[in-house]
Tab-separated table of C-alpha atoms in Angstrom:
chain	number	residue	atom	x	y	z
K	1	ILE	CA	119.463	94.186	95.792
K	2	MET	CA	122.652	92.723	97.224
K	3	ALA	CA	125.814	91.963	95.247
K	4	PHE	CA	128.713	89.838	96.451
K	5	ALA	CA	132.173	89.648	94.869
K	6	PRO	CA	135.699	88.612	95.947
K	7	LEU	CA	136.808	92.243	96.181
K	8	LYS	CA	139.822	91.657	98.442
K	9	ILE	CA	141.159	88.674	96.491
K	10	GLU	CA	140.242	90.049	93.053
K	11	PRO	CA	140.129	93.857	93.276
K	12	LEU	CA	139.247	94.206	89.593
K	13	ARG	CA	135.830	92.699	90.382
K	14	SER	CA	134.836	96.222	91.346
K	15	GLN	CA	134.645	96.941	87.613
K	16	ASP	CA	132.114	94.130	87.163
K	17	LEU	CA	130.044	95.552	90.012
K	18	LEU	CA	130.202	98.976	88.422
K	19	TYR	CA	128.395	97.728	85.306
K	20	VAL	CA	125.707	96.082	87.443
K	21	SER	CA	125.230	99.092	89.702
K	22	LYS	CA	124.871	101.405	86.702
K	23	VAL	CA	121.817	99.428	85.611
K	24	PHE	CA	119.944	100.361	88.758
K	25	SER	CA	121.057	103.977	88.774
K	26	SER	CA	120.192	104.556	85.107
K	27	SER	CA	117.809	107.342	84.164
K	28	SER	CA	116.051	104.745	81.981
K	29	VAL	CA	114.979	102.921	85.148
K	30	ASN	CA	113.035	104.190	88.117
K	31	SER	CA	116.046	104.001	90.455
K	32	SER	CA	113.843	104.722	93.484
K	33	ASP	CA	112.581	101.125	93.129
K	34	TYR	CA	116.030	99.791	93.988
K	35	ASP	CA	118.408	99.887	96.948
K	36	PHE	CA	121.741	98.477	95.741
K	37	PHE	CA	124.365	97.236	98.210
K	38	TYR	CA	127.588	95.331	97.560
K	39	PHE	CA	129.792	93.304	99.907
K	40	ASP	CA	132.954	91.230	99.895
K	41	ILE	CA	132.215	87.526	99.624
K	42	GLU	CA	133.836	86.815	103.010
K	43	ASN	CA	130.819	88.496	104.634
K	44	PHE	CA	128.203	86.342	102.892
K	45	ALA	CA	127.383	84.112	105.888
K	46	ASN	CA	127.205	87.108	108.238
K	47	ILE	CA	124.593	89.095	106.325
K	48	GLU	CA	120.839	88.533	106.481
K	49	ILE	CA	120.332	87.864	102.772
K	50	ASP	CA	116.637	87.029	103.251
K	51	THR	CA	116.008	90.771	103.260
K	52	ALA	CA	117.201	90.940	99.615
K	53	SER	CA	114.855	90.298	96.742
K	54	VAL	CA	117.727	89.818	94.274
K	55	ILE	CA	121.292	88.681	94.893
K	56	PHE	CA	124.164	89.051	92.414
K	57	LEU	CA	127.099	86.657	92.841
K	58	VAL	CA	129.807	88.181	90.662
K	59	GLY	CA	132.638	85.665	90.478
K	60	ALA	CA	131.830	84.740	94.068
K	61	ILE	CA	130.756	81.077	93.880
K	62	THR	CA	134.378	79.935	93.521
K	63	TYR	CA	135.003	81.009	97.116
K	64	PHE	CA	131.813	79.586	98.642
K	65	LYS	CA	132.014	77.202	101.593
K	66	ASP	CA	129.448	74.503	102.379
K	67	VAL	CA	127.665	76.757	104.856
K	68	ASP	CA	127.389	79.449	102.169
K	69	PHE	CA	125.726	77.015	99.781
K	70	GLU	CA	123.283	75.968	102.494
K	71	ILE	CA	122.342	79.608	103.075
K	72	LEU	CA	122.010	80.210	99.328
K	73	TYR	CA	119.822	77.130	98.797
K	74	SER	CA	117.540	78.140	101.664
K	75	TYR	CA	117.227	81.644	100.196
K	76	LEU	CA	116.252	80.239	96.795
K	77	GLU	CA	113.745	77.784	98.260
K	78	LYS	CA	111.901	80.652	99.918
K	79	GLY	CA	111.498	82.452	96.586
K	80	GLY	CA	114.686	84.456	96.168
K	81	THR	CA	116.308	85.354	92.856
K	82	VAL	CA	120.038	84.868	92.248
K	83	ILE	CA	122.048	86.072	89.243
K	84	ALA	CA	125.549	84.587	89.076
K	85	THR	CA	128.717	84.343	86.988
K	86	PRO	CA	131.111	81.340	87.101
K	87	GLY	CA	134.184	83.063	88.529
K	88	ILE	CA	137.897	82.550	88.053
K	89	MET	CA	137.737	78.802	88.837
K	90	ALA	CA	134.666	77.986	86.780
K	91	SER	CA	135.075	74.200	86.901
K	92	GLN	CA	134.986	74.268	90.701
K	93	SER	CA	131.982	76.630	90.746
K	94	ILE	CA	129.947	74.442	88.388
K	95	GLN	CA	130.835	71.302	90.341
K	96	TYR	CA	129.727	72.894	93.621
K	97	LEU	CA	126.435	74.107	92.127
K	98	GLN	CA	125.746	70.606	90.802
K	99	MET	CA	126.543	69.011	94.173
K	100	HIS	CA	124.176	71.353	96.014
K	101	GLU	CA	121.354	70.903	93.453
K	102	ILE	CA	121.307	74.554	92.479
K	103	LEU	CA	122.289	74.159	88.799
K	104	SER	CA	122.227	70.849	86.940
K	105	SER	CA	125.099	71.171	84.485
K	106	GLU	CA	128.523	69.810	83.621
K	107	TYR	CA	131.681	71.804	83.016
K	108	GLN	CA	132.939	71.470	79.424
K	109	GLY	CA	135.934	73.800	79.490
K	110	VAL	CA	136.486	77.479	78.747
K	111	PHE	CA	136.212	79.043	75.303
K	112	ASP	CA	138.806	81.768	74.688
K	113	SER	CA	139.377	83.251	71.251
K	114	LYS	CA	140.907	86.477	69.981
K	115	SER	CA	139.868	85.866	66.384
K	116	ILE	CA	136.757	87.683	65.157
K	117	PHE	CA	136.051	84.731	62.868
K	118	THR	CA	135.575	82.244	65.727
K	119	GLN	CA	133.816	84.394	68.315
K	120	PRO	CA	130.245	83.162	68.915
K	121	ARG	CA	127.202	85.369	69.298
K	122	VAL	CA	123.731	84.946	70.707
K	123	SER	CA	121.640	82.935	68.254
K	124	LYS	CA	118.452	82.016	70.115
K	125	ILE	CA	116.287	83.094	73.024
K	126	GLN	CA	114.074	80.308	74.335
K	127	GLU	CA	110.463	80.768	73.351
K	128	ASP	CA	107.680	81.074	75.924
K	129	THR	CA	109.919	83.082	78.262
K	130	PHE	CA	109.651	86.734	79.246
K	131	LEU	CA	113.004	87.416	77.540
K	132	SER	CA	111.698	86.195	74.188
K	133	VAL	CA	108.760	88.581	74.541
K	134	LEU	CA	111.088	91.426	75.515
K	135	PHE	CA	113.162	91.195	72.338
K	136	LYS	CA	110.416	90.141	69.952
K	137	GLY	CA	110.087	92.772	67.244
K	138	VAL	CA	112.805	95.050	68.640
K	139	GLU	CA	114.617	95.843	65.404
K	140	ASP	CA	117.334	98.049	66.852
K	141	SER	CA	118.364	95.618	69.589
K	142	ASP	CA	121.958	94.356	69.534
K	143	ILE	CA	121.192	91.136	71.413
K	144	PHE	CA	122.220	89.034	68.393
K	145	THR	CA	125.245	91.066	67.280
K	146	PHE	CA	127.726	91.538	70.151
K	147	PRO	CA	130.752	89.181	70.214
K	148	VAL	CA	131.666	86.797	73.033
K	149	PHE	CA	135.423	86.505	73.526
K	150	LYS	CA	135.550	84.149	76.478
K	151	TYR	CA	132.981	82.066	78.353
K	152	THR	CA	132.446	78.885	80.361
K	153	LYS	CA	131.060	76.001	78.298
K	154	LEU	CA	128.246	74.172	80.076
K	155	ALA	CA	126.285	71.032	79.289
K	156	ILE	CA	122.847	71.774	80.717
K	157	LYS	CA	120.707	68.980	82.154
K	158	ALA	CA	117.076	69.039	83.337
K	159	PRO	CA	115.648	70.691	85.324
K	160	ALA	CA	118.041	73.454	84.240
K	161	GLU	CA	117.310	75.243	80.956
K	162	SER	CA	119.271	77.322	78.481
K	163	TRP	CA	117.290	80.546	78.089
K	164	ILE	CA	119.817	82.253	75.822
K	165	THR	CA	121.930	80.090	73.504
K	166	MET	CA	124.956	81.007	71.406
K	167	THR	CA	125.809	80.108	67.823
K	168	ASP	CA	128.009	77.196	68.931
K	169	GLY	CA	125.153	75.641	70.899
K	170	PHE	CA	126.398	76.432	74.418
K	171	PRO	CA	124.263	78.502	76.806
K	172	PHE	CA	124.869	82.191	77.355
K	173	LEU	CA	122.271	82.279	80.142
K	174	ALA	CA	121.061	79.198	82.022
K	175	LEU	CA	118.225	79.047	84.535
K	176	GLN	CA	117.010	76.587	87.124
K	177	ASN	CA	114.012	76.834	89.440
K	178	VAL	CA	115.006	75.982	93.006
K	179	GLY	CA	112.003	75.706	95.285
K	180	LYS	CA	110.041	78.929	94.816
K	181	GLY	CA	113.127	80.800	93.636
K	182	ARG	CA	115.170	81.098	90.460
K	183	PHE	CA	118.900	80.753	89.858
K	184	TYR	CA	120.278	82.489	86.739
K	185	MET	CA	123.790	81.669	85.553
K	186	PHE	CA	125.526	83.772	82.912
K	187	THR	CA	128.453	81.888	81.395
K	188	ILE	CA	130.465	85.096	81.004
K	189	GLU	CA	131.765	87.595	83.527
K	190	PHE	CA	130.379	91.128	83.534
K	191	ASN	CA	133.386	92.823	81.954
K	192	PRO	CA	134.507	93.567	78.368
K	193	PHE	CA	137.348	91.021	78.561
K	194	PHE	CA	134.726	88.284	78.262
K	195	SER	CA	132.128	89.977	76.080
K	196	ASP	CA	130.787	93.324	74.942
K	197	PHE	CA	127.523	92.413	76.685
K	198	PRO	CA	127.910	94.797	79.696
K	199	ILE	CA	128.347	97.771	77.344
K	200	THR	CA	125.580	96.852	74.910
K	201	ASN	CA	122.062	98.209	74.733
K	202	SER	CA	120.736	94.759	75.722
K	203	PHE	CA	122.407	94.579	79.138
K	204	LEU	CA	120.087	97.011	80.923
K	205	PRO	CA	116.736	95.581	79.719
K	206	ILE	CA	117.778	91.983	80.400
K	207	MET	CA	118.940	92.762	83.929
K	208	CYS	CA	115.856	94.858	84.661
K	209	GLU	CA	113.539	92.215	83.235
K	210	ILE	CA	115.061	89.475	85.396
K	211	THR	CA	115.065	91.704	88.465
K	212	ASP	CA	111.488	92.791	87.834
K	213	LYS	CA	110.339	89.180	88.145
K	214	ALA	CA	111.530	89.145	91.739
K	215	SER	CA	108.728	89.416	94.271
K	216	PHE	CA	109.651	92.846	95.629
K	217	LEU	CA	108.642	94.529	92.376
K	218	ASN	CA	105.535	92.443	91.809
K	219	LYS	CA	102.766	94.704	93.044
K	220	SER	CA	100.360	92.999	95.456
K	221	TYR	CA	97.570	93.174	92.913
K	222	VAL	CA	99.556	91.653	90.040
K	223	GLN	CA	100.974	88.174	89.542
K	224	LYS	CA	103.746	87.666	86.947
K	225	LEU	CA	104.246	84.185	85.500
K	226	SER	CA	105.897	82.402	82.599
K	227	VAL	CA	104.171	79.855	80.376
K	228	GLY	CA	104.006	76.522	82.226
K	229	GLN	CA	104.065	78.002	85.736
K	230	ARG	CA	101.319	77.498	88.289
K	231	LEU	CA	99.576	80.284	90.175
K	232	THR	CA	101.245	81.091	93.480
K	233	GLU	CA	99.714	79.894	96.735
K	234	ASN	CA	98.249	83.200	97.875
K	235	ILE	CA	95.856	83.361	94.926
K	236	ASN	CA	95.600	79.692	94.034
K	237	ASN	CA	92.149	79.425	95.604
K	238	ALA	CA	90.704	82.260	93.540
K	239	LYS	CA	88.356	81.272	90.753
K	240	ILE	CA	90.074	81.679	87.393
K	241	ASP	CA	88.393	83.301	84.416
K	242	SER	CA	88.476	80.370	81.979
K	243	LYS	CA	86.885	82.219	79.074
K	244	ASP	CA	90.211	83.425	77.710
K	245	GLY	CA	91.797	79.956	77.867
K	246	ILE	CA	95.008	81.330	79.364
K	247	PHE	CA	94.860	79.052	82.424
K	248	VAL	CA	94.120	75.327	82.489
K	249	GLY	CA	94.029	73.780	85.947
K	250	GLY	CA	95.785	76.790	87.421
K	251	ILE	CA	98.727	76.485	85.018
K	252	ALA	CA	99.585	79.244	82.537
K	253	GLU	CA	99.126	77.845	79.035
K	254	LYS	CA	99.890	80.833	76.805
K	255	GLN	CA	101.024	84.449	76.771
K	256	GLY	CA	98.579	87.160	77.737
K	257	ILE	CA	96.845	88.937	80.594
K	258	SER	CA	94.101	87.186	82.523
K	259	CYS	CA	91.994	88.303	85.452
K	260	LEU	CA	90.884	86.255	88.439
K	261	SER	CA	87.411	86.476	89.940
K	262	SER	CA	88.869	88.553	92.764
K	263	GLY	CA	89.977	91.156	90.211
K	264	ILE	CA	93.692	90.299	90.444
K	265	PRO	CA	95.398	90.675	87.027
K	266	VAL	CA	97.822	87.915	86.059
K	267	GLU	CA	100.516	88.561	83.446
K	268	ILE	CA	102.053	85.656	81.532
K	269	ASN	CA	105.275	86.429	79.639
K	270	VAL	CA	104.475	90.138	79.724
K	271	SER	CA	107.662	92.167	79.566
K	272	ARG	CA	108.453	95.102	81.830
K	273	LEU	CA	107.700	97.400	78.899
K	274	GLU	CA	104.124	96.122	78.744
K	275	SER	CA	103.651	95.517	82.446
K	276	PHE	CA	100.217	96.412	83.763
K	277	PRO	CA	101.055	98.179	87.062
K	278	GLU	CA	102.559	101.183	85.263
K	279	LYS	CA	99.694	101.543	82.782
K	280	GLN	CA	96.512	103.534	83.048
K	281	SER	CA	94.190	100.978	81.507
K	282	TYR	CA	94.011	97.211	81.826
K	283	ALA	CA	91.813	97.068	78.711
K	284	ILE	CA	94.370	98.944	76.570
K	285	VAL	CA	97.226	96.652	77.526
K	286	ARG	CA	95.120	93.536	77.071
K	287	SER	CA	94.048	94.601	73.591
K	288	ARG	CA	97.616	95.470	72.632
K	289	ILE	CA	98.881	92.061	73.753
K	290	PHE	CA	96.290	90.062	71.834
K	291	GLN	CA	96.023	92.230	68.722
K	292	GLN	CA	99.781	92.328	68.221
K	293	SER	CA	100.773	88.809	69.167
K	294	ASP	CA	103.101	88.521	66.172
K	295	LYS	CA	105.015	91.689	67.015
K	296	ILE	CA	104.874	93.354	70.407
K	297	ASN	CA	104.776	97.116	70.052
K	298	ILE	CA	106.916	98.615	72.795
K	299	SER	CA	106.286	102.231	71.916
K	300	SER	CA	105.026	104.399	74.757
K	301	SER	CA	102.974	106.705	72.552
K	302	SER	CA	99.606	105.104	73.332
K	303	VAL	CA	100.048	104.410	77.020
K	304	SER	CA	101.290	106.842	79.621
K	305	GLY	CA	103.858	105.924	82.227
K	306	SER	CA	105.789	103.454	80.067
K	307	ILE	CA	109.439	102.861	80.760
K	308	ILE	CA	111.705	103.379	77.751
K	309	TYR	CA	114.970	101.488	77.920
K	310	GLY	CA	118.177	103.139	76.836
K	311	HIS	CA	118.420	101.278	73.546
K	312	GLN	CA	115.154	102.776	72.362
K	313	LYS	CA	116.520	106.300	72.465
K	314	ASN	CA	120.167	105.898	71.479
K	315	LYS	CA	120.754	107.524	68.101
K	316	ILE	CA	124.194	107.688	66.495
K	317	ASN	CA	125.385	111.228	65.801
K	318	LEU	CA	127.170	111.057	62.439
K	319	TRP	CA	128.359	114.657	62.311
K	320	PRO	CA	131.698	114.040	64.110
K	321	TYR	CA	132.490	111.205	61.722
K	322	PHE	CA	131.534	113.308	58.715
K	323	ALA	CA	133.692	116.226	59.862
K	324	LEU	CA	136.634	113.906	60.505
K	325	SER	CA	136.330	112.345	57.050
K	326	VAL	CA	136.242	115.786	55.403
K	327	PHE	CA	139.331	116.808	57.346
K	328	ILE	CA	141.208	113.662	56.287
K	329	VAL	CA	140.268	114.211	52.639
K	330	CYS	CA	141.510	117.834	52.774
K	331	ILE	CA	144.849	116.776	54.279
K	332	ALA	CA	145.222	114.066	51.647
K	333	GLU	CA	144.549	116.558	48.844
K	334	MET	CA	147.158	118.941	50.248
K	335	LEU	CA	149.774	116.190	50.427
K	336	VAL	CA	149.047	115.027	46.887
K	337	SER	CA	149.284	118.578	45.529
K	338	ARG	CA	152.658	119.060	47.242
K	339	VAL	CA	154.025	115.853	45.729
K	340	LEU	CA	152.841	116.886	42.253
K	341	ASP	CA	154.368	120.354	42.635
K	342	ARG	CA	157.757	118.875	43.549
K	343	ARG	CA	157.659	116.525	40.556
K	344	GLU	CA	156.993	119.455	38.198
K	345	VAL	CA	160.005	121.359	39.625
């Protein structure tokens, strides 16, 4: 994983990178799967980015030159994954991405509000995507509750899509397929001045889920797709098991786990939590997917080797708050008694 940011021009971008790097060093994730490197944006054209399976552009697009966009487009066409934020000059970033056919969108201004009554929140995750499966039935997720203080307003046009939409109708996360690759654009920056998102319990699973779709984590015997995608070239000639109705003409039609005649499992909209490579039994996972289509059970009790994200285990310890409240009440009682004693004198 490579991350690029304008560290010399905007030194505070190191804080944004810190939130990203913590995702891949978390005890909730198998950090041995990831090698995380970060660079100043001025080195972008001098680094062999084709060796990276995922690239983060944290406020970096603003400073891209034409040659940088050519390198980025070539990387995406070959199947790379890019996760980006607009940067300090968002209008220029969006215009450049549109010109180079990386993200079809139009700049609509910047939303900036300090009032809690006007701050939007996430309202919808697009159905038939792996993110909708990830958060389906997760009752203790805060994906729909954290506030957004500042963001870039985009008008998305096809072939780009809004995968996560806010209450005011503007995208929180936009995506566009470029060649064999995917370009993800968050409309916020990864710091608490724009949103609480980097410090929420949803940040880690979303980042891991997107990263896990990159080819370097897709085991050679597993193909991961979304509904509507076609089988990749290396297994396109395999005979598809049509009994389950998951594939029609080589295109994924619905969520589930199918198996090709060669024995290669194919996962469609299966989240990292349910992913087959980490499980002991293909049959168990398949039965869980189909029997619980209305509510995905992400508990690890029935299948060994599951990954539990941080938000599954975080429990609020109320004892400090209780002790503080008792202390405040005692002080208040002492003050009131003193006032009453003086009045009696």
